[in-house]
Structures are given as C-alpha cells and as structure tokens.
C-alpha cells in the first residue's frame, strides 16, 4: 500500500514539473523580436521608432547597423541624459545585436562620432 501512495506522489511531481516546463516555454514563445528602425536599422533617425509600439519585458530588440560607424550602449537615466557611458554600461558592437528588454525604461544610445549628442538615442518602455 505504501508503494501505491509513493507512485501517486511521483506522478504529481512529474505533472508539476511538466507544467513548470510548459509555462517557461510559453513565456519564451510569447517574447516578440523587434527590429530597431525596421528596414532602416539603428540610425540617427531611430529615436522615434518606439513610438506607438507596445513592448513587454522579455521582448527582444534587434539592433542592425554598420559597426564601423555605430554601436549600441545600454545606459541608465543619467548616462542617457548626458550622453555618457557610466562604468558598468553594456556596449554592443557586432552590428547585429539582440537585447532582451527588462521591465520599465530601457535606454540605448550610440557613442560613436558624437551620435548620441545628435539624437541617436532612444527609450523603450516595457510593461
């Protein structure tokens, strides 16, 4: 009899594990990729690109650009407003970078050739 009850517990544990895996997979499947700047890519005209779009935490921004003249730097509010790269900022330089959005404001800028000062920066808010 004790063996029968243990089998039920194992079945419940297996079912719970399967449910947890399914939930994780649904979360990944619901994350949407967004190509920054659409066909034009990450450029001096990308600042208004997020306008009218609804982003969620976990969505992925794909930055496509010429790495000889642009980069992508993820910064906080102060770095964004001053166009500076504080210590610990994440810099992307491949020309084809995927960045997963965190909940709240996600700030990005280009630090090459004073591009940030010319407006090559944007804020993406993820719910």
Short mmCIF file of N, CA and C in Angstrom, two decimals:
data_model
loop_
_atom_site.label_atom_id
_atom_site.label_comp_id
_atom_site.label_asym_id
_atom_site.label_seq_id
_atom_site.Cartn_x
_atom_site.Cartn_y
_atom_site.Cartn_z
N UNK A 1 0.81 -1.19 0.00
CA UNK A 1 0.00 0.00 0.00
C UNK A 1 0.85 1.25 0.00
N UNK A 2 1.94 1.24 0.78
CA UNK A 2 2.78 2.43 0.85
C UNK A 2 3.37 2.72 -0.52
N UNK A 3 3.67 1.67 -1.31
CA UNK A 3 4.22 1.86 -2.64
C UNK A 3 3.23 2.56 -3.56
N UNK A 4 1.95 2.30 -3.40
CA UNK A 4 0.92 2.92 -4.22
C UNK A 4 0.84 4.41 -3.99
N UNK A 5 0.92 4.81 -2.71
CA UNK A 5 0.87 6.25 -2.41
C UNK A 5 2.12 6.96 -2.93
N UNK A 6 3.27 6.31 -2.88
CA UNK A 6 4.51 6.90 -3.40
C UNK A 6 4.41 7.12 -4.90
N UNK A 7 3.75 6.20 -5.58
CA UNK A 7 3.57 6.34 -7.03
C UNK A 7 2.71 7.56 -7.36
N UNK A 8 1.70 7.82 -6.54
CA UNK A 8 0.84 8.98 -6.76
C UNK A 8 1.62 10.27 -6.55
N UNK A 9 2.49 10.25 -5.53
CA UNK A 9 3.31 11.44 -5.28
C UNK A 9 4.27 11.70 -6.44
N UNK A 10 4.89 10.62 -6.92
CA UNK A 10 5.80 10.77 -8.06
C UNK A 10 5.05 11.31 -9.27
N UNK A 11 3.85 10.83 -9.49
CA UNK A 11 3.03 11.31 -10.62
C UNK A 11 2.71 12.79 -10.48
N UNK A 12 2.42 13.22 -9.24
CA UNK A 12 2.13 14.64 -9.01
C UNK A 12 3.37 15.49 -9.24
N UNK A 13 4.54 14.98 -8.82
CA UNK A 13 5.79 15.71 -9.02
C UNK A 13 6.09 15.82 -10.52
N UNK A 14 5.91 14.74 -11.26
CA UNK A 14 6.16 14.75 -12.70
C UNK A 14 5.19 15.72 -13.38
N UNK A 15 3.94 15.70 -12.98
CA UNK A 15 2.95 16.61 -13.57
C UNK A 15 3.30 18.07 -13.27
N UNK A 16 3.72 18.34 -12.04
CA UNK A 16 4.10 19.71 -11.67
C UNK A 16 5.32 20.15 -12.48
N UNK A 17 6.28 19.27 -12.66
CA UNK A 17 7.47 19.61 -13.44
C UNK A 17 7.11 19.87 -14.89
N UNK A 18 6.23 19.06 -15.45
CA UNK A 18 5.79 19.26 -16.83
C UNK A 18 5.06 20.59 -16.98
N UNK A 19 4.25 20.95 -16.00
CA UNK A 19 3.54 22.23 -16.02
C UNK A 19 4.53 23.39 -15.95
N UNK A 20 5.54 23.26 -15.12
CA UNK A 20 6.56 24.32 -15.00
C UNK A 20 7.30 24.51 -16.31
N UNK A 21 7.67 23.41 -16.97
CA UNK A 21 8.36 23.49 -18.25
C UNK A 21 7.45 24.12 -19.29
N UNK A 22 6.19 23.75 -19.32
CA UNK A 22 5.25 24.31 -20.29
C UNK A 22 5.10 25.82 -20.08
N UNK A 23 5.01 26.25 -18.83
CA UNK A 23 4.89 27.68 -18.53
C UNK A 23 6.12 28.44 -18.99
N UNK A 24 7.30 27.87 -18.77
CA UNK A 24 8.53 28.53 -19.21
C UNK A 24 8.56 28.65 -20.72
N UNK A 25 8.17 27.59 -21.40
CA UNK A 25 8.18 27.62 -22.86
C UNK A 25 7.19 28.62 -23.40
N UNK A 26 6.03 28.75 -22.78
CA UNK A 26 5.05 29.74 -23.23
C UNK A 26 5.59 31.14 -23.04
N UNK A 27 6.32 31.38 -21.97
CA UNK A 27 6.91 32.69 -21.73
C UNK A 27 7.92 33.04 -22.80
N UNK A 28 8.72 32.08 -23.21
CA UNK A 28 9.71 32.31 -24.26
C UNK A 28 9.02 32.51 -25.59
N UNK A 29 8.00 31.72 -25.85
CA UNK A 29 7.31 31.81 -27.13
C UNK A 29 6.58 33.14 -27.27
N UNK A 30 6.15 33.73 -26.16
CA UNK A 30 5.39 34.98 -26.26
C UNK A 30 6.29 36.19 -26.39
N UNK A 31 7.60 36.04 -26.16
CA UNK A 31 8.52 37.17 -26.33
C UNK A 31 8.64 37.45 -27.82
N UNK A 32 8.48 38.73 -28.18
CA UNK A 32 8.50 39.09 -29.59
C UNK A 32 9.80 39.79 -29.96
N UNK A 33 10.35 39.47 -31.14
CA UNK A 33 11.53 40.21 -31.60
C UNK A 33 11.08 41.49 -32.33
N UNK A 34 11.78 42.57 -32.10
CA UNK A 34 11.52 43.84 -32.77
C UNK A 34 12.81 44.30 -33.41
N UNK A 35 12.76 44.66 -34.69
CA UNK A 35 13.94 45.13 -35.40
C UNK A 35 13.97 46.65 -35.34
N UNK A 36 14.92 47.17 -34.57
CA UNK A 36 15.02 48.61 -34.33
C UNK A 36 15.20 49.34 -35.66
N UNK A 37 14.35 50.34 -35.88
CA UNK A 37 14.43 51.11 -37.11
C UNK A 37 13.80 50.42 -38.31
N UNK A 38 13.18 49.28 -38.07
CA UNK A 38 12.58 48.47 -39.13
C UNK A 38 13.61 48.26 -40.25
N UNK A 39 13.28 48.55 -41.49
CA UNK A 39 14.20 48.32 -42.61
C UNK A 39 15.43 49.22 -42.60
N UNK A 40 15.32 50.38 -41.95
CA UNK A 40 16.45 51.32 -41.92
C UNK A 40 17.50 51.00 -40.88
N UNK A 41 17.19 50.10 -39.96
CA UNK A 41 18.13 49.73 -38.91
C UNK A 41 18.35 50.84 -37.89
N UNK A 42 19.28 50.60 -36.98
CA UNK A 42 19.66 51.54 -35.91
C UNK A 42 20.43 52.67 -36.57
N UNK A 43 19.88 53.90 -36.49
CA UNK A 43 20.50 55.02 -37.18
C UNK A 43 20.15 56.33 -36.47
N UNK A 44 20.61 57.42 -37.04
CA UNK A 44 20.33 58.74 -36.46
C UNK A 44 18.83 59.04 -36.43
N UNK A 45 18.03 58.34 -37.21
CA UNK A 45 16.59 58.60 -37.23
C UNK A 45 15.80 57.58 -36.40
N UNK A 46 16.46 56.83 -35.52
CA UNK A 46 15.78 55.79 -34.74
C UNK A 46 15.10 56.27 -33.47
N UNK A 47 15.32 57.50 -33.05
CA UNK A 47 14.81 57.98 -31.76
C UNK A 47 13.31 57.82 -31.61
N UNK A 48 12.55 58.03 -32.68
CA UNK A 48 11.09 57.95 -32.59
C UNK A 48 10.56 56.56 -32.94
N UNK A 49 11.42 55.64 -33.29
CA UNK A 49 10.99 54.30 -33.69
C UNK A 49 10.09 53.61 -32.67
N UNK A 50 10.34 53.72 -31.35
CA UNK A 50 9.47 53.02 -30.39
C UNK A 50 8.06 53.60 -30.28
N UNK A 51 7.83 54.82 -30.75
CA UNK A 51 6.52 55.47 -30.60
C UNK A 51 5.40 54.62 -31.19
N UNK A 52 4.37 54.42 -30.41
CA UNK A 52 3.20 53.67 -30.85
C UNK A 52 3.33 52.16 -30.74
N UNK A 53 4.46 51.67 -30.29
CA UNK A 53 4.64 50.23 -30.14
C UNK A 53 4.45 49.84 -28.67
N UNK A 54 3.95 48.65 -28.45
CA UNK A 54 3.73 48.13 -27.10
C UNK A 54 4.75 47.03 -26.84
N UNK A 55 5.66 47.27 -25.89
CA UNK A 55 6.70 46.31 -25.57
C UNK A 55 6.41 45.67 -24.22
N UNK A 56 6.88 44.45 -24.07
CA UNK A 56 6.75 43.74 -22.79
C UNK A 56 8.13 43.26 -22.34
N UNK A 57 8.30 43.17 -21.05
CA UNK A 57 9.54 42.61 -20.51
C UNK A 57 9.76 41.24 -21.14
N UNK A 58 10.96 41.00 -21.59
CA UNK A 58 11.28 39.74 -22.26
C UNK A 58 11.31 39.85 -23.77
N UNK A 59 10.66 40.89 -24.33
CA UNK A 59 10.76 41.10 -25.77
C UNK A 59 12.22 41.37 -26.13
N UNK A 60 12.57 41.11 -27.37
CA UNK A 60 13.96 41.26 -27.81
C UNK A 60 14.05 42.34 -28.88
N UNK A 61 14.93 43.31 -28.64
CA UNK A 61 15.23 44.31 -29.66
C UNK A 61 16.44 43.82 -30.44
N UNK A 62 16.35 43.87 -31.75
CA UNK A 62 17.46 43.50 -32.61
C UNK A 62 17.97 44.79 -33.26
N UNK A 63 19.20 45.13 -32.95
CA UNK A 63 19.84 46.32 -33.50
C UNK A 63 20.72 45.90 -34.67
N UNK A 64 20.41 46.40 -35.86
CA UNK A 64 21.22 46.14 -37.04
C UNK A 64 21.82 47.46 -37.49
N UNK A 65 23.14 47.46 -37.70
CA UNK A 65 23.83 48.71 -38.03
C UNK A 65 25.23 48.40 -38.56
N UNK A 66 25.87 49.40 -39.12
CA UNK A 66 27.26 49.28 -39.56
C UNK A 66 28.15 49.48 -38.34
N UNK A 67 28.86 48.45 -37.89
CA UNK A 67 29.67 48.58 -36.68
C UNK A 67 30.90 49.47 -36.82
N UNK A 68 31.23 49.88 -38.03
CA UNK A 68 32.34 50.81 -38.21
C UNK A 68 31.96 52.23 -37.80
N UNK A 69 30.65 52.53 -37.84
CA UNK A 69 30.23 53.90 -37.52
C UNK A 69 29.23 54.00 -36.37
N UNK A 70 28.68 52.87 -35.93
CA UNK A 70 27.69 52.89 -34.84
C UNK A 70 28.01 51.81 -33.81
N UNK A 71 27.41 51.96 -32.64
CA UNK A 71 27.38 50.92 -31.62
C UNK A 71 26.07 51.08 -30.87
N UNK A 72 25.83 50.26 -29.88
CA UNK A 72 24.66 50.36 -29.02
C UNK A 72 25.16 50.27 -27.59
N UNK A 73 24.79 51.25 -26.78
CA UNK A 73 25.17 51.22 -25.38
C UNK A 73 23.90 51.31 -24.56
N UNK A 74 23.69 50.34 -23.66
CA UNK A 74 22.55 50.35 -22.75
C UNK A 74 22.98 51.11 -21.50
N UNK A 75 22.23 52.16 -21.17
CA UNK A 75 22.61 53.04 -20.06
C UNK A 75 21.41 53.32 -19.17
N UNK A 76 21.70 53.90 -18.01
CA UNK A 76 20.66 54.36 -17.11
C UNK A 76 20.24 55.77 -17.47
N UNK A 77 19.40 56.34 -16.62
CA UNK A 77 18.83 57.66 -16.89
C UNK A 77 19.89 58.75 -17.01
N UNK A 78 20.88 58.74 -16.11
CA UNK A 78 21.89 59.79 -16.13
C UNK A 78 22.78 59.69 -17.37
N UNK A 79 23.24 58.50 -17.69
CA UNK A 79 24.05 58.32 -18.89
C UNK A 79 23.29 58.73 -20.14
N UNK A 80 21.99 58.43 -20.15
CA UNK A 80 21.15 58.78 -21.29
C UNK A 80 21.03 60.29 -21.44
N UNK A 81 20.73 60.97 -20.35
CA UNK A 81 20.51 62.42 -20.43
C UNK A 81 21.80 63.18 -20.74
N UNK A 82 22.94 62.63 -20.32
CA UNK A 82 24.22 63.30 -20.54
C UNK A 82 25.01 62.75 -21.73
N UNK A 83 24.49 61.71 -22.36
CA UNK A 83 25.23 61.04 -23.45
C UNK A 83 26.61 60.61 -22.97
N UNK A 84 26.65 59.99 -21.80
CA UNK A 84 27.90 59.46 -21.26
C UNK A 84 27.74 57.96 -21.02
N UNK A 85 28.86 57.28 -20.93
CA UNK A 85 28.85 55.84 -20.70
C UNK A 85 29.38 55.57 -19.30
N UNK A 86 28.48 55.45 -18.31
CA UNK A 86 28.93 55.16 -16.94
C UNK A 86 29.59 53.78 -16.85
N UNK A 87 30.43 53.62 -15.87
CA UNK A 87 31.06 52.32 -15.63
C UNK A 87 29.97 51.26 -15.49
N UNK A 88 30.20 50.12 -16.08
CA UNK A 88 29.25 49.02 -15.99
C UNK A 88 28.20 49.01 -17.08
N UNK A 89 28.19 50.02 -17.95
CA UNK A 89 27.23 50.05 -19.05
C UNK A 89 27.56 48.93 -20.04
N UNK A 90 26.55 48.34 -20.60
CA UNK A 90 26.74 47.27 -21.58
C UNK A 90 26.87 47.85 -22.97
N UNK A 91 27.96 47.56 -23.66
CA UNK A 91 28.21 48.07 -25.00
C UNK A 91 28.15 46.92 -26.00
N UNK A 92 27.42 47.14 -27.08
CA UNK A 92 27.28 46.15 -28.16
C UNK A 92 27.93 46.73 -29.41
N UNK A 93 28.68 45.89 -30.13
CA UNK A 93 29.42 46.40 -31.27
C UNK A 93 29.44 45.46 -32.48
N UNK A 94 28.58 44.47 -32.50
CA UNK A 94 28.64 43.47 -33.57
C UNK A 94 27.97 43.92 -34.87
N UNK A 95 27.03 44.86 -34.76
CA UNK A 95 26.25 45.25 -35.93
C UNK A 95 24.97 44.45 -36.08
N UNK A 96 24.79 43.45 -35.24
CA UNK A 96 23.57 42.63 -35.25
C UNK A 96 23.35 42.10 -33.83
N UNK A 97 22.90 42.99 -32.95
CA UNK A 97 22.82 42.68 -31.53
C UNK A 97 21.38 42.47 -31.07
N UNK A 98 21.16 41.43 -30.29
CA UNK A 98 19.86 41.15 -29.71
C UNK A 98 19.91 41.48 -28.22
N UNK A 99 18.97 42.32 -27.79
CA UNK A 99 18.93 42.77 -26.40
C UNK A 99 17.54 42.49 -25.83
N UNK A 100 17.49 41.73 -24.74
CA UNK A 100 16.21 41.40 -24.09
C UNK A 100 15.81 42.56 -23.18
N UNK A 101 14.57 43.00 -23.31
CA UNK A 101 14.08 44.14 -22.53
C UNK A 101 13.73 43.75 -21.10
N UNK A 102 14.12 44.60 -20.17
CA UNK A 102 13.72 44.47 -18.77
C UNK A 102 12.44 45.29 -18.57
N UNK A 103 11.73 45.03 -17.51
CA UNK A 103 10.52 45.81 -17.20
C UNK A 103 10.91 47.25 -16.91
N UNK A 104 10.15 48.19 -17.44
CA UNK A 104 10.41 49.61 -17.22
C UNK A 104 11.13 50.23 -18.40
N UNK A 105 11.81 51.35 -18.13
CA UNK A 105 12.52 52.06 -19.19
C UNK A 105 13.85 51.41 -19.50
N UNK A 106 14.10 51.17 -20.78
CA UNK A 106 15.35 50.64 -21.29
C UNK A 106 15.91 51.72 -22.21
N UNK A 107 17.10 52.21 -21.89
CA UNK A 107 17.69 53.33 -22.62
C UNK A 107 18.90 52.88 -23.43
N UNK A 108 18.93 53.34 -24.68
CA UNK A 108 20.01 52.96 -25.58
C UNK A 108 20.52 54.19 -26.30
N UNK A 109 21.82 54.17 -26.62
CA UNK A 109 22.41 55.28 -27.37
C UNK A 109 23.61 54.78 -28.16
N UNK A 110 24.02 55.59 -29.13
CA UNK A 110 25.24 55.34 -29.88
C UNK A 110 26.28 56.33 -29.40
N UNK A 111 27.47 55.84 -29.07
CA UNK A 111 28.51 56.72 -28.55
C UNK A 111 29.59 57.05 -29.59
N UNK A 112 29.42 56.58 -30.80
CA UNK A 112 30.42 56.86 -31.84
C UNK A 112 30.16 58.21 -32.49
N UNK A 113 31.22 58.94 -32.78
CA UNK A 113 31.17 60.18 -33.56
C UNK A 113 30.14 61.19 -33.02
N UNK A 114 29.97 61.22 -31.71
CA UNK A 114 29.01 62.14 -31.05
C UNK A 114 27.57 61.90 -31.50
N UNK A 115 27.26 60.71 -31.98
CA UNK A 115 25.92 60.43 -32.48
C UNK A 115 24.85 60.65 -31.41
N UNK A 116 25.14 60.28 -30.16
CA UNK A 116 24.15 60.49 -29.10
C UNK A 116 23.80 61.97 -29.01
N UNK A 117 24.80 62.83 -29.06
CA UNK A 117 24.55 64.27 -28.98
C UNK A 117 23.72 64.77 -30.15
N UNK A 118 23.76 64.05 -31.28
CA UNK A 118 22.95 64.41 -32.44
C UNK A 118 21.58 63.72 -32.42
N UNK A 119 21.27 63.03 -31.32
CA UNK A 119 19.95 62.42 -31.15
C UNK A 119 19.84 60.94 -31.38
N UNK A 120 20.96 60.25 -31.56
CA UNK A 120 20.89 58.81 -31.78
C UNK A 120 20.84 58.09 -30.44
N UNK A 121 19.64 58.17 -29.87
CA UNK A 121 19.35 57.50 -28.60
C UNK A 121 17.85 57.31 -28.52
N UNK A 122 17.44 56.36 -27.70
CA UNK A 122 16.01 56.11 -27.56
C UNK A 122 15.71 55.41 -26.24
N UNK A 123 14.47 55.60 -25.80
CA UNK A 123 13.97 54.95 -24.59
C UNK A 123 12.85 54.01 -25.02
N UNK A 124 12.92 52.78 -24.55
CA UNK A 124 11.89 51.79 -24.83
C UNK A 124 11.32 51.35 -23.49
N UNK A 125 10.03 51.57 -23.30
CA UNK A 125 9.38 51.17 -22.05
C UNK A 125 8.72 49.82 -22.25
N UNK A 126 9.05 48.88 -21.36
CA UNK A 126 8.48 47.53 -21.43
C UNK A 126 7.60 47.30 -20.20
N UNK A 127 6.36 46.91 -20.46
CA UNK A 127 5.39 46.63 -19.38
C UNK A 127 5.69 45.30 -18.73
#
